[in-house]
Structure formats: C-alpha cells, structure tokens
PDB file of C-alpha atoms in Angstrom:
ATOM      1  CA  MET A   1      24.389  -3.295 -32.136  1.00 40.00           C
ATOM      2  CA  VAL A   2      24.147  -5.169 -28.850  1.00 42.00           C
ATOM      3  CA  ARG A   3      21.076  -4.212 -26.876  1.00 44.00           C
ATOM      4  CA  ALA A   4      21.070  -4.402 -23.090  1.00 45.00           C
ATOM      5  CA  PRO A   5      18.712  -6.938 -21.512  1.00 43.00           C
ATOM      6  CA  GLY A   6      15.239  -5.429 -21.248  1.00 43.00           C
ATOM      7  CA  ALA A   7      16.048  -2.571 -23.629  1.00 45.00           C
ATOM      8  CA  ILE A   8      13.065  -1.069 -25.456  1.00 42.00           C
ATOM      9  CA  SER A   9      12.917  -1.208 -29.227  1.00 42.00           C
ATOM     10  CA  PHE A  10      10.755   0.942 -31.509  1.00 36.00           C
ATOM     11  CA  SER A  11       8.741  -2.124 -32.495  1.00 41.00           C
ATOM     12  CA  THR A  12       8.033  -2.796 -28.837  1.00 38.00           C
ATOM     13  CA  LEU A  13       6.864   0.782 -28.343  1.00 40.00           C
ATOM     14  CA  ARG A  14       4.364   0.351 -31.185  1.00 41.00           C
ATOM     15  CA  GLY A  15       2.857  -2.639 -29.417  1.00 41.00           C
ATOM     16  CA  ASP A  16       0.370  -5.137 -30.763  1.00 42.00           C
ATOM     17  CA  ARG A  17      -2.824  -3.212 -31.281  1.00 38.00           C
ATOM     18  CA  GLY A  18      -4.690  -6.367 -32.262  1.00 37.00           C
ATOM     19  CA  GLN A  19      -4.503  -7.846 -28.788  1.00 40.00           C
ATOM     20  CA  ARG A  20      -5.555  -5.599 -25.921  1.00 42.00           C
ATOM     21  CA  PHE A  21      -4.348  -6.145 -22.389  1.00 38.00           C
ATOM     22  CA  MET A  22      -7.341  -6.070 -20.061  1.00 43.00           C
ATOM     23  CA  ASN A  23      -7.147  -4.352 -16.681  1.00 50.00           C
ATOM     24  CA  ASP A  24      -7.562  -7.627 -14.823  1.00 52.00           C
ATOM     25  CA  GLY A  25      -4.867  -9.381 -16.842  1.00 50.00           C
ATOM     26  CA  HIS A  26      -7.174 -12.352 -17.385  1.00 49.00           C
ATOM     27  CA  SER A  27      -8.660 -11.749 -20.814  1.00 51.00           C
ATOM     28  CA  PRO A  28      -9.006 -15.010 -22.778  1.00 46.00           C
ATOM     29  CA  ALA A  29      -6.573 -13.541 -25.298  1.00 53.00           C
ATOM     30  CA  THR A  30      -4.052 -12.628 -22.602  1.00 68.00           C
ATOM     31  CA  THR A  31      -1.408 -15.202 -21.766  1.00 81.00           C
ATOM     32  CA  PRO A  32       0.621 -14.897 -18.551  1.00 79.00           C
ATOM     33  CA  GLU A  33       3.632 -14.068 -20.703  1.00 78.00           C
ATOM     34  CA  ARG A  34       1.822 -11.204 -22.403  1.00 83.00           C
ATOM     35  CA  ALA A  35       0.405  -9.915 -19.116  1.00 84.00           C
ATOM     36  CA  GLY A  36       3.994  -9.394 -17.950  1.00 86.00           C
ATOM     37  CA  SER A  37       5.243  -7.893 -21.194  1.00 92.00           C
ATOM     38  CA  LEU A  38       6.116  -4.323 -22.099  1.00 94.00           C
ATOM     39  CA  ASP A  39       3.472  -4.489 -24.817  1.00 94.00           C
ATOM     40  CA  ALA A  40       0.810  -5.041 -22.170  1.00 94.00           C
ATOM     41  CA  LEU A  41       2.066  -2.124 -20.111  1.00 95.00           C
ATOM     42  CA  PHE A  42       2.201   0.160 -23.137  1.00 96.00           C
ATOM     43  CA  ASP A  43      -1.331  -0.891 -24.086  1.00 96.00           C
ATOM     44  CA  GLY A  44      -2.406   0.168 -20.612  1.00 96.00           C
ATOM     45  CA  TYR A  45      -0.649   3.497 -21.047  1.00 97.00           C
ATOM     46  CA  ARG A  46      -2.444   4.041 -24.360  1.00 98.00           C
ATOM     47  CA  ARG A  47      -5.781   3.394 -22.680  1.00 98.00           C
ATOM     48  CA  PHE A  48      -4.852   5.870 -19.977  1.00 97.00           C
ATOM     49  CA  ARG A  49      -4.037   8.526 -22.570  1.00 98.00           C
ATOM     50  CA  ALA A  50      -7.176   7.842 -24.595  1.00 98.00           C
ATOM     51  CA  GLU A  51      -9.691   7.395 -21.788  1.00 98.00           C
ATOM     52  CA  ALA A  52      -8.445   9.078 -18.607  1.00 97.00           C
ATOM     53  CA  TRP A  53      -5.969  11.736 -19.688  1.00 98.00           C
ATOM     54  CA  PRO A  54      -8.497  14.078 -21.359  1.00 97.00           C
ATOM     55  CA  GLU A  55     -10.276  14.491 -18.013  1.00 97.00           C
ATOM     56  CA  LEU A  56      -7.114  14.471 -15.894  1.00 97.00           C
ATOM     57  CA  GLN A  57      -4.843  16.671 -17.997  1.00 98.00           C
ATOM     58  CA  ARG A  58      -5.801  19.942 -16.339  1.00 97.00           C
ATOM     59  CA  ARG A  59      -5.401  18.432 -12.885  1.00 98.00           C
ATOM     60  CA  PHE A  60      -1.935  17.096 -13.722  1.00 98.00           C
ATOM     61  CA  GLU A  61      -0.928  20.478 -15.116  1.00 98.00           C
ATOM     62  CA  GLN A  62      -1.730  21.931 -11.696  1.00 97.00           C
ATOM     63  CA  LEU A  63      -0.012  19.050  -9.886  1.00 98.00           C
ATOM     64  CA  ALA A  64       3.130  19.676 -11.931  1.00 98.00           C
ATOM     65  CA  LYS A  65       3.539  22.857  -9.870  1.00 98.00           C
ATOM     66  CA  GLY A  66       3.632  20.898  -6.613  1.00 98.00           C
ATOM     67  CA  GLN A  67       1.722  18.554  -4.333  1.00 98.00           C
ATOM     68  CA  SER A  68      -0.187  19.235  -1.134  1.00 98.00           C
ATOM     69  CA  PRO A  69      -1.900  15.992  -0.086  1.00 99.00           C
ATOM     70  CA  LYS A  70      -3.644  16.055   3.276  1.00 99.00           C
ATOM     71  CA  VAL A  71      -3.554  12.291   3.815  1.00 99.00           C
ATOM     72  CA  MET A  72      -0.717   9.783   3.921  1.00 99.00           C
ATOM     73  CA  VAL A  73      -1.646   6.130   3.363  1.00 99.00           C
ATOM     74  CA  ILE A  74       0.689   3.372   4.503  1.00 99.00           C
ATOM     75  CA  GLY A  75      -0.458   0.321   2.567  1.00 99.00           C
ATOM     76  CA  CYS A  76       0.727  -3.102   1.505  1.00 99.00           C
ATOM     77  CA  SER A  77       2.598  -3.750  -1.737  1.00 98.00           C
ATOM     78  CA  ASP A  78       0.006  -6.421  -2.592  1.00 98.00           C
ATOM     79  CA  SER A  79      -1.197  -5.937  -6.170  1.00 98.00           C
ATOM     80  CA  ARG A  80      -4.839  -6.361  -5.158  1.00 98.00           C
ATOM     81  CA  VAL A  81      -4.977  -3.443  -2.747  1.00 98.00           C
ATOM     82  CA  ASP A  82      -4.660  -0.008  -4.366  1.00 98.00           C
ATOM     83  CA  PRO A  83      -5.257   2.732  -1.754  1.00 98.00           C
ATOM     84  CA  GLN A  84      -6.206   5.336  -4.343  1.00 98.00           C
ATOM     85  CA  GLN A  85      -8.837   3.042  -5.850  1.00 98.00           C
ATOM     86  CA  ILE A  86     -10.239   1.795  -2.529  1.00 98.00           C
ATOM     87  CA  LEU A  87     -10.549   5.300  -1.068  1.00 98.00           C
ATOM     88  CA  GLY A  88     -11.790   6.872  -4.290  1.00 98.00           C
ATOM     89  CA  ALA A  89      -8.996   9.435  -4.318  1.00 98.00           C
ATOM     90  CA  ALA A  90      -7.907  11.591  -7.224  1.00 97.00           C
ATOM     91  CA  PRO A  91      -4.258  12.077  -8.244  1.00 98.00           C
ATOM     92  CA  GLY A  92      -2.514  14.330  -5.754  1.00 98.00           C
ATOM     93  CA  GLN A  93      -4.839  13.616  -2.827  1.00 98.00           C
ATOM     94  CA  LEU A  94      -2.862  10.803  -1.190  1.00 99.00           C
ATOM     95  CA  PHE A  95       0.821  10.489  -0.325  1.00 99.00           C
ATOM     96  CA  VAL A  96       1.279   6.723  -0.450  1.00 99.00           C
ATOM     97  CA  LEU A  97       3.902   4.431   1.074  1.00 99.00           C
ATOM     98  CA  ARG A  98       3.545   0.765   0.147  1.00 99.00           C
ATOM     99  CA  ASN A  99       5.636  -2.092   1.475  1.00 99.00           C
ATOM    100  CA  VAL A 100       5.180  -5.666   2.665  1.00 98.00           C
ATOM    101  CA  ALA A 101       2.332  -5.731   5.230  1.00 98.00           C
ATOM    102  CA  ALA A 102       2.081  -1.924   5.538  1.00 99.00           C
ATOM    103  CA  LEU A 103       4.677  -1.733   8.301  1.00 99.00           C
ATOM    104  CA  VAL A 104       6.692   1.108   9.778  1.00 99.00           C
ATOM    105  CA  PRO A 105       9.497   0.295  12.238  1.00 98.00           C
ATOM    106  CA  PRO A 106       9.903   2.193  15.508  1.00 98.00           C
ATOM    107  CA  TYR A 107      11.774   5.501  15.409  1.00 98.00           C
ATOM    108  CA  ALA A 108      15.517   4.851  15.026  1.00 97.00           C
ATOM    109  CA  PRO A 109      17.519   7.954  14.028  1.00 94.00           C
ATOM    110  CA  ASP A 110      20.686   6.152  12.945  1.00 95.00           C
ATOM    111  CA  GLN A 111      22.585   5.998   9.660  1.00 92.00           C
ATOM    112  CA  ALA A 112      20.793   2.932   8.287  1.00 94.00           C
ATOM    113  CA  HIS A 113      18.626   3.163   5.186  1.00 96.00           C
ATOM    114  CA  HIS A 114      15.111   3.778   6.507  1.00 97.00           C
ATOM    115  CA  GLY A 115      12.815   3.913   3.498  1.00 97.00           C
ATOM    116  CA  ALA A 116       9.543   3.715   5.417  1.00 98.00           C
ATOM    117  CA  SER A 117      10.664   6.191   8.065  1.00 99.00           C
ATOM    118  CA  ALA A 118      11.897   8.610   5.398  1.00 99.00           C
ATOM    119  CA  ALA A 119       8.462   8.572   3.771  1.00 99.00           C
ATOM    120  CA  VAL A 120       6.778   9.240   7.118  1.00 99.00           C
ATOM    121  CA  GLU A 121       9.161  12.105   7.828  1.00 99.00           C
ATOM    122  CA  PHE A 122       8.540  13.690   4.429  1.00 99.00           C
ATOM    123  CA  ALA A 123       4.764  13.377   4.809  1.00 99.00           C
ATOM    124  CA  VAL A 124       4.592  14.720   8.350  1.00 99.00           C
ATOM    125  CA  ARG A 125       7.347  17.335   8.428  1.00 99.00           C
ATOM    126  CA  VAL A 126       7.476  18.560   4.836  1.00 99.00           C
ATOM    127  CA  LEU A 127       4.019  17.983   3.373  1.00 99.00           C
ATOM    128  CA  GLN A 128       2.332  18.544   6.742  1.00 99.00           C
ATOM    129  CA  VAL A 129      -0.372  15.932   6.128  1.00 99.00           C
ATOM    130  CA  HIS A 130      -3.358  16.012   8.472  1.00 99.00           C
ATOM    131  CA  ARG A 131      -3.973  12.271   8.682  1.00 99.00           C
ATOM    132  CA  ILE A 132      -2.065   9.001   8.368  1.00 99.00           C
ATOM    133  CA  VAL A 133      -4.018   5.884   7.408  1.00 99.00           C
ATOM    134  CA  VAL A 134      -2.501   2.442   7.985  1.00 99.00           C
ATOM    135  CA  LEU A 135      -4.284   0.177   5.501  1.00 99.00           C
ATOM    136  CA  GLY A 136      -4.028  -3.565   6.064  1.00 99.00           C
ATOM    137  CA  HIS A 137      -5.916  -6.133   4.024  1.00 99.00           C
ATOM    138  CA  ALA A 138      -7.291  -9.654   3.875  1.00 98.00           C
ATOM    139  CA  GLY A 139      -5.008 -12.425   2.674  1.00 98.00           C
ATOM    140  CA  CYS A 140      -1.788 -10.536   3.446  1.00 98.00           C
ATOM    141  CA  GLY A 141       1.178 -12.774   2.671  1.00 97.00           C
ATOM    142  CA  GLY A 142       3.472 -10.824   4.970  1.00 97.00           C
ATOM    143  CA  VAL A 143       1.198 -11.301   7.965  1.00 98.00           C
ATOM    144  CA  LYS A 144       0.853 -14.993   7.145  1.00 96.00           C
ATOM    145  CA  ALA A 145       4.656 -15.250   7.026  1.00 95.00           C
ATOM    146  CA  LEU A 146       4.872 -13.698  10.491  1.00 95.00           C
ATOM    147  CA  PHE A 147       2.372 -16.094  12.023  1.00 94.00           C
ATOM    148  CA  GLN A 148       3.047 -19.249  10.014  1.00 92.00           C
ATOM    149  CA  GLY A 149       6.594 -18.811   8.733  1.00 91.00           C
ATOM    150  CA  ALA A 150       7.901 -17.388   5.474  1.00 89.00           C
ATOM    151  CA  PRO A 151       8.633 -19.591   2.454  1.00 89.00           C
ATOM    152  CA  ALA A 152      12.309 -20.351   1.884  1.00 88.00           C
ATOM    153  CA  GLU A 153      12.305 -18.134  -1.213  1.00 91.00           C
ATOM    154  CA  ALA A 154      11.466 -15.114   0.965  1.00 88.00           C
ATOM    155  CA  SER A 155      14.036 -15.671   3.707  1.00 87.00           C
ATOM    156  CA  ASP A 156      16.618 -13.012   2.800  1.00 93.00           C
ATOM    157  CA  PHE A 157      14.548  -9.976   3.775  1.00 95.00           C
ATOM    158  CA  VAL A 158      10.896 -10.799   4.496  1.00 95.00           C
ATOM    159  CA  VAL A 159      11.501 -12.649   7.773  1.00 94.00           C
ATOM    160  CA  ASN A 160      13.525  -9.822   9.274  1.00 95.00           C
ATOM    161  CA  TRP A 161      11.113  -7.190   7.956  1.00 97.00           C
ATOM    162  CA  MET A 162       8.076  -8.910   9.444  1.00 97.00           C
ATOM    163  CA  GLY A 163       9.884  -9.020  12.773  1.00 97.00           C
ATOM    164  CA  ILE A 164       8.809  -5.379  13.084  1.00 98.00           C
ATOM    165  CA  ALA A 165       5.321  -6.677  13.888  1.00 97.00           C
ATOM    166  CA  GLU A 166       6.414  -9.465  16.238  1.00 96.00           C
ATOM    167  CA  GLU A 167       4.332  -8.120  19.119  1.00 96.00           C
ATOM    168  CA  ALA A 168       1.190  -8.652  17.032  1.00 97.00           C
ATOM    169  CA  ARG A 169       1.495 -12.350  17.855  1.00 93.00           C
ATOM    170  CA  ALA A 170       0.581 -11.655  21.480  1.00 92.00           C
ATOM    171  CA  LYS A 171      -2.649  -9.962  20.398  1.00 94.00           C
ATOM    172  CA  VAL A 172      -4.081 -13.062  18.699  1.00 96.00           C
ATOM    173  CA  ASP A 173      -5.211 -16.301  20.373  1.00 95.00           C
ATOM    174  CA  PRO A 174      -2.842 -18.994  19.013  1.00 92.00           C
ATOM    175  CA  SER A 175      -5.382 -21.751  19.704  1.00 93.00           C
ATOM    176  CA  LEU A 176      -7.632 -20.506  16.898  1.00 93.00           C
ATOM    177  CA  ASP A 177      -7.213 -22.003  13.457  1.00 92.00           C
ATOM    178  CA  TRP A 178      -5.835 -19.706  10.779  1.00 93.00           C
ATOM    179  CA  ASP A 179      -9.199 -19.000   9.154  1.00 90.00           C
ATOM    180  CA  ALA A 180     -10.486 -17.703  12.479  1.00 91.00           C
ATOM    181  CA  ARG A 181      -7.473 -15.579  13.369  1.00 95.00           C
ATOM    182  CA  GLU A 182      -6.284 -14.341   9.964  1.00 96.00           C
ATOM    183  CA  ARG A 183      -8.183 -11.049  10.045  1.00 97.00           C
ATOM    184  CA  LEU A 184      -7.357 -10.581  13.724  1.00 97.00           C
ATOM    185  CA  ALA A 185      -3.671 -10.996  12.863  1.00 97.00           C
ATOM    186  CA  GLU A 186      -3.871  -8.510   9.991  1.00 98.00           C
ATOM    187  CA  GLN A 187      -5.634  -5.967  12.177  1.00 98.00           C
ATOM    188  CA  ALA A 188      -3.104  -6.522  14.963  1.00 98.00           C
ATOM    189  CA  CYS A 189      -0.245  -5.745  12.566  1.00 98.00           C
ATOM    190  CA  ALA A 190      -1.939  -2.491  11.576  1.00 99.00           C
ATOM    191  CA  GLU A 191      -2.224  -1.614  15.256  1.00 98.00           C
ATOM    192  CA  VAL A 192       1.502  -2.252  15.702  1.00 98.00           C
ATOM    193  CA  THR A 193       2.293   0.187  12.895  1.00 99.00           C
ATOM    194  CA  VAL A 194       0.085   2.825  14.540  1.00 99.00           C
ATOM    195  CA  ALA A 195       1.941   2.303  17.824  1.00 98.00           C
ATOM    196  CA  ASN A 196       5.303   2.505  16.058  1.00 99.00           C
ATOM    197  CA  LEU A 197       4.317   5.772  14.393  1.00 99.00           C
ATOM    198  CA  MET A 198       3.759   7.253  17.830  1.00 99.00           C
ATOM    199  CA  THR A 199       7.429   6.597  18.691  1.00 99.00           C
ATOM    200  CA  PHE A 200       8.428   9.287  16.164  1.00 99.00           C
ATOM    201  CA  PRO A 201       8.720  12.444  18.308  1.00 99.00           C
ATOM    202  CA  TRP A 202       7.423  14.807  15.635  1.00 99.00           C
ATOM    203  CA  VAL A 203       4.493  12.479  14.919  1.00 99.00           C
ATOM    204  CA  ARG A 204       3.574  12.274  18.594  1.00 99.00           C
ATOM    205  CA  GLU A 205       3.946  16.042  18.977  1.00 99.00           C
ATOM    206  CA  ARG A 206       1.519  16.764  16.155  1.00 99.00           C
ATOM    207  CA  VAL A 207      -0.959  14.121  17.330  1.00 99.00           C
ATOM    208  CA  GLU A 208      -0.939  15.568  20.838  1.00 98.00           C
ATOM    209  CA  GLU A 209      -1.450  19.112  19.563  1.00 98.00           C
ATOM    210  CA  GLY A 210      -4.355  17.940  17.412  1.00 98.00           C
ATOM    211  CA  SER A 211      -2.915  18.723  13.975  1.00 98.00           C
ATOM    212  CA  LEU A 212      -2.403  15.068  12.971  1.00 99.00           C
ATOM    213  CA  SER A 213      -4.606  11.984  13.301  1.00 98.00           C
ATOM    214  CA  ILE A 214      -3.757   8.320  12.724  1.00 99.00           C
ATOM    215  CA  SER A 215      -6.295   5.706  11.637  1.00 98.00           C
ATOM    216  CA  ALA A 216      -5.970   1.938  11.198  1.00 99.00           C
ATOM    217  CA  MET A 217      -8.065   0.339   8.443  1.00 99.00           C
ATOM    218  CA  HIS A 218      -8.507  -3.121   6.935  1.00 99.00           C
ATOM    219  CA  PHE A 219      -9.809  -3.968   3.458  1.00 99.00           C
ATOM    220  CA  GLY A 220     -11.559  -7.231   2.610  1.00 98.00           C
ATOM    221  CA  VAL A 221     -10.337  -8.248  -0.823  1.00 98.00           C
ATOM    222  CA  ALA A 222     -13.154 -10.717  -1.526  1.00 97.00           C
ATOM    223  CA  ASN A 223     -16.068  -8.680  -0.165  1.00 97.00           C
ATOM    224  CA  GLY A 224     -14.841  -5.114  -0.667  1.00 97.00           C
ATOM    225  CA  CYS A 225     -15.582  -4.300   2.973  1.00 98.00           C
ATOM    226  CA  LEU A 226     -13.513  -1.570   4.635  1.00 99.00           C
ATOM    227  CA  ARG A 227     -13.115  -1.679   8.401  1.00 98.00           C
ATOM    228  CA  CYS A 228     -11.731   1.076  10.611  1.00 99.00           C
ATOM    229  CA  ARG A 229     -10.546   0.881  14.193  1.00 98.00           C
ATOM    230  CA  ASP A 230     -12.594   2.942  16.646  1.00 97.00           C
ATOM    231  CA  ASP A 231      -9.852   4.005  19.038  1.00 94.00           C
ATOM    232  CA  ALA A 232     -12.299   5.385  21.597  1.00 92.00           C
ATOM    233  CA  ARG A 233     -13.939   1.970  22.016  1.00 95.00           C
ATOM    234  CA  GLY A 234     -10.959  -0.176  21.016  1.00 94.00           C
ATOM    235  CA  VAL A 235     -12.949  -2.105  18.407  1.00 96.00           C
ATOM    236  CA  TRP A 236     -12.961  -2.516  14.630  1.00 98.00           C
ATOM    237  CA  CYS A 237     -16.114  -1.456  12.786  1.00 98.00           C
ATOM    238  CA  ASP A 238     -17.347  -1.729   9.208  1.00 98.00           C
ATOM    239  CA  VAL A 239     -17.320   1.572   7.334  1.00 98.00           C
ATOM    240  CA  PRO A 240     -20.886   2.254   6.077  1.00 97.00           C
ATOM    241  CA  THR A 241     -21.290   2.070   2.303  1.00 94.00           C
ATOM    242  CA  GLU A 242     -24.038   4.696   2.278  1.00 91.00           C
TER     243      GLU A 242
END
C-alpha cells in the first residue's frame, strides 16, 4: 500500500519510549532531526496526558461546552513567546491570535482574506472580550525585516505583511545603531497595531463606551521582563514582578 507523504503509521504512534523529547528540544539525546519528528511531538503529548491532563481534565470538560475568554492577545508567531505561558493563563482564559510581528492591518471591509481582522471581529463582536493585548517581543524577526530588510527567502509574503507597520519607522531615530533602537522599533510596531485596531468601528465604539480596553506590551526574551505602555503618560514601564 502506498502511504501519502507524512502519513502516520502505528509504529510511529507508539514512539520511542527510550528517548524522551525534552521541552526545550535541546536534550543531549535529542538531535535536530528528532526534535522535528512526530515521535517527539507524540512524546510531548504523552507527557501532557500523564502530567497535566489529570489536573486539567475537569476544566476541559467544562470548556467543551463553550468558551468565554475575557482577554484577546495578539502576539507574534515566534516560538519563544507563548502568551499563555508569559501571562500565566489557564486554558480558556485567552483568545489568541499569533502572526508575524503581532500585526493587525487597518479596517478594510472588502472581499479579501483577512485572517487577523476576522480574529479581531470574532473576539470583539462574538466573544465580547473586555481587553485586547498587543504583545510584542525582543528579537522579533519581522520587525528587523521592516527596519533592515527581509531575507530573500522571506520575500513572497513577509515584506508586504510588514508594510502594515511602515509608519513605525518614523517613530524611531534612524541614526541609532540597531542595538539601541531594536526595542524602540518593536514597541513602535505594537503601537501601530493598537492604532490600527482603533480604525475598526466596532472596536472604537466599545473602547469609547468603556466596555473594551487595549494594551500594548513587550516581552524581553532574555531577561523575562514584561513592559506595558502607560497611555496616560505615553511611556513604556516595566511590569512589577511582585
């Protein structure tokens, strides 16, 4: 029998129980090939069932009846920045949209395929979330592509996508070297997404009536520091850890 590429066999489902895939993917026994294998993913699933599921089962049984998150997080697709982990949220508490650089384009009610805008609409108009968090992060490749140019391998879609945040360039002093302006650029892109969200009429309406708030945040990958923009003062501040 011919099996389609990537098809799952019973032997694959059993996995190799003698070699565990660590959460960080960098165990001495874990090769890059294994880290990207189905066996590694299934090992992770088994750990989830053995270690987390007993405590989470009742919660998921309730969530199976429906979701009612109060917060939407718009975050980056970057593998190092998991909104649920950073914000200490339980399953069902966050409605999460992740894409390159945590961007949302301005409101454009046409017939194009608007994945980000569709997620915002569902969160705001259907789920009736109370807050939207735009979560940028340190070392964002999308932001770097906007300010320094995208690699040739990412020219089909990334360049055009990052054009959404073009106005962020004007917010950052170009005379600074990249180390000095990287975080400023990442924060500026988050601010652009906040501004774009306010172009959605039903977002603006709820913000103005006080039933919806929007916050811009930035996570430091190396130091674990979370920063939040204080809109009243127009500055970014570290979130206290205690």
